[in-house]
């Protein structure tokens, strides 16, 4: 007993290879909704990232916003730690580590970052969900597009754009809230009192989100994203990419469920084009690997559903390597990957070490422009300005001294009290106790040491200038 394939699976899209994707041809892409394990994976991953992004901005830690890049105070707070402009080398190192991590993941699984966690993709999926909720699934949206303007179309379109704008505004508020304390920012925004620089950036990021995720979508991935352009150089024969198993799938064509496709000269692809209909970039994965493919695996889920219904094995479209497609086995451990992983481990180790030894008190010295002067008791004297930063979260007392006094005498308070995060600019003078200096320019070092923790110490050097003949 044979059974026809449900007609809704056999849409009348052209089965011939598409030379221009709708995106490339400038047409709108109406994706069909689908379910499956990769969609669930993306849903959980994106949900977690969304929570992280929107939730963290509202968290408090130690009486202040937990994560805040305070531009006006030149400080970056991340939970209990405070980073200063002098620590930005650490933040740069962190970015380099993330980039290397991304390279390593790309070697293993191609554009998996693009399909699952890239903000452009995540926000686009959210906007597509809003579109589907308010305008219906693929066929209803195609009909709505073609329909003349009437009250229903106006209402649906208006609601969709309203929801897109609301998500965009919240996104922008949250993003700017990582640079300006978010609570007062939100109060000003929702009471329509927001102006100035923060107002400009919220409007800018809201517009960028609305345009990128609502209107430009896959065009950003295909035409604008620089990462899409160069990541293919990281691929090798063992990189897992979403691919169609042409040897198994061809020749494609409709058939009755339960019939023997081989007897009809057919492969496992029933040519239902569902894989094309769910693709957010509008491509046909059966045409081979394409730069437009963001590796989201929507086509894998769609095709697996079809295979289940047909009683065929899953995986006609799936993650596989070039080597696998040619009949071999994917090698996970390979020199390039081991190299990336090794460098990554070394970098993470160095980063953790640098974090551990990061000085939590900082001392900078700048010498006064005047070369020297004579003080009231006839000693040669140089003037300096010390900049001391207490980078800890506690109020602390520090001892100030010359590291090796030698012939010098420091004229400054011996003890300093600094509040958490306080920056102290302190003018001091150093006098020469020798009547006849050995050189016209000698080095000297200042030191600050926490009274309650001698390990909390910083030194900085400068020079002392004196006339040789007096
Ligand atoms: S690859 Fe799968 S989803 Fe795509 S047309 Fe063939 S059977 Fe349908
Ligand atoms: S071809 Fe498949 S994996 Fe690639 S973008 Fe389209 S749906 Fe996603």
CSV table of N, CA and C and ligand atoms in Angstrom, one decimal, residues 242 275 278-285 292-300 317, ligand 2:
chain,number,residue,atom,x,y,z
A,242,UNK,N,27.4,22.5,6.6
A,242,UNK,CA,26.1,22.0,6.2
A,242,UNK,C,26.2,21.6,4.8
A,275,UNK,N,13.9,22.5,2.2
A,275,UNK,CA,15.2,23.0,2.6
A,275,UNK,C,15.4,24.5,2.1
A,278,UNK,N,12.9,27.1,4.2
A,278,UNK,CA,13.3,27.5,5.6
A,278,UNK,C,14.6,28.3,5.6
A,279,UNK,N,15.3,28.4,4.5
A,279,UNK,CA,16.6,29.0,4.6
A,279,UNK,C,16.5,30.5,4.7
A,280,UNK,N,17.2,31.0,5.8
A,280,UNK,CA,17.1,32.5,6.0
A,280,UNK,C,17.8,33.3,4.9
A,281,UNK,N,18.7,32.7,4.2
A,281,UNK,CA,19.4,33.4,3.1
A,281,UNK,C,18.8,33.0,1.7
A,282,UNK,N,17.8,32.2,1.7
A,282,UNK,CA,17.1,31.9,0.5
A,282,UNK,C,17.9,31.0,-0.5
A,283,UNK,N,18.9,30.2,-0.1
A,283,UNK,CA,19.6,29.5,-1.0
A,283,UNK,C,19.2,28.0,-1.0
A,284,UNK,N,19.6,27.3,-2.1
A,284,UNK,CA,19.3,25.9,-2.2
A,284,UNK,C,20.6,25.1,-1.9
A,285,UNK,N,20.6,24.5,-0.7
A,285,UNK,CA,21.8,23.8,-0.3
A,285,UNK,C,22.2,22.7,-1.3
A,292,UNK,N,26.8,32.2,0.8
A,292,UNK,CA,25.6,32.8,1.5
A,292,UNK,C,25.2,31.9,2.6
A,293,UNK,N,25.6,30.7,2.7
A,293,UNK,CA,25.2,29.8,3.8
A,293,UNK,C,25.8,30.2,5.1
A,294,UNK,N,25.0,30.4,6.1
A,294,UNK,CA,25.5,30.8,7.4
A,294,UNK,C,25.5,29.6,8.4
A,295,UNK,N,25.3,28.4,7.9
A,295,UNK,CA,25.5,27.2,8.7
A,295,UNK,C,24.5,27.1,9.8
A,296,UNK,N,23.2,27.6,9.6
A,296,UNK,CA,22.3,27.6,10.7
A,296,UNK,C,21.6,26.3,10.9
A,297,UNK,N,21.7,25.4,9.9
A,297,UNK,CA,21.1,24.0,9.9
A,297,UNK,C,19.6,24.0,9.9
A,298,UNK,N,18.9,25.1,9.5
A,298,UNK,CA,17.5,25.1,9.3
A,298,UNK,C,17.1,24.1,8.3
A,299,UNK,N,17.9,24.0,7.2
A,299,UNK,CA,17.6,23.0,6.1
A,299,UNK,C,17.8,21.6,6.6
A,300,UNK,N,18.7,21.4,7.6
A,300,UNK,CA,18.9,20.1,8.1
A,300,UNK,C,17.7,19.6,8.9
A,317,UNK,N,20.6,16.0,4.3
A,317,UNK,CA,21.3,17.3,4.5
A,317,UNK,C,21.8,17.3,5.9
B,2,LIG,S1,21.6,26.5,3.4
B,2,LIG,FE1,20.9,25.6,5.3
B,2,LIG,S2,22.5,26.0,6.7
B,2,LIG,FE2,22.9,27.3,5.0
B,2,LIG,S3,21.9,29.2,5.5
B,2,LIG,FE3,20.4,28.0,4.4
B,2,LIG,S4,19.2,26.9,5.9
B,2,LIG,FE4,21.0,27.7,6.9
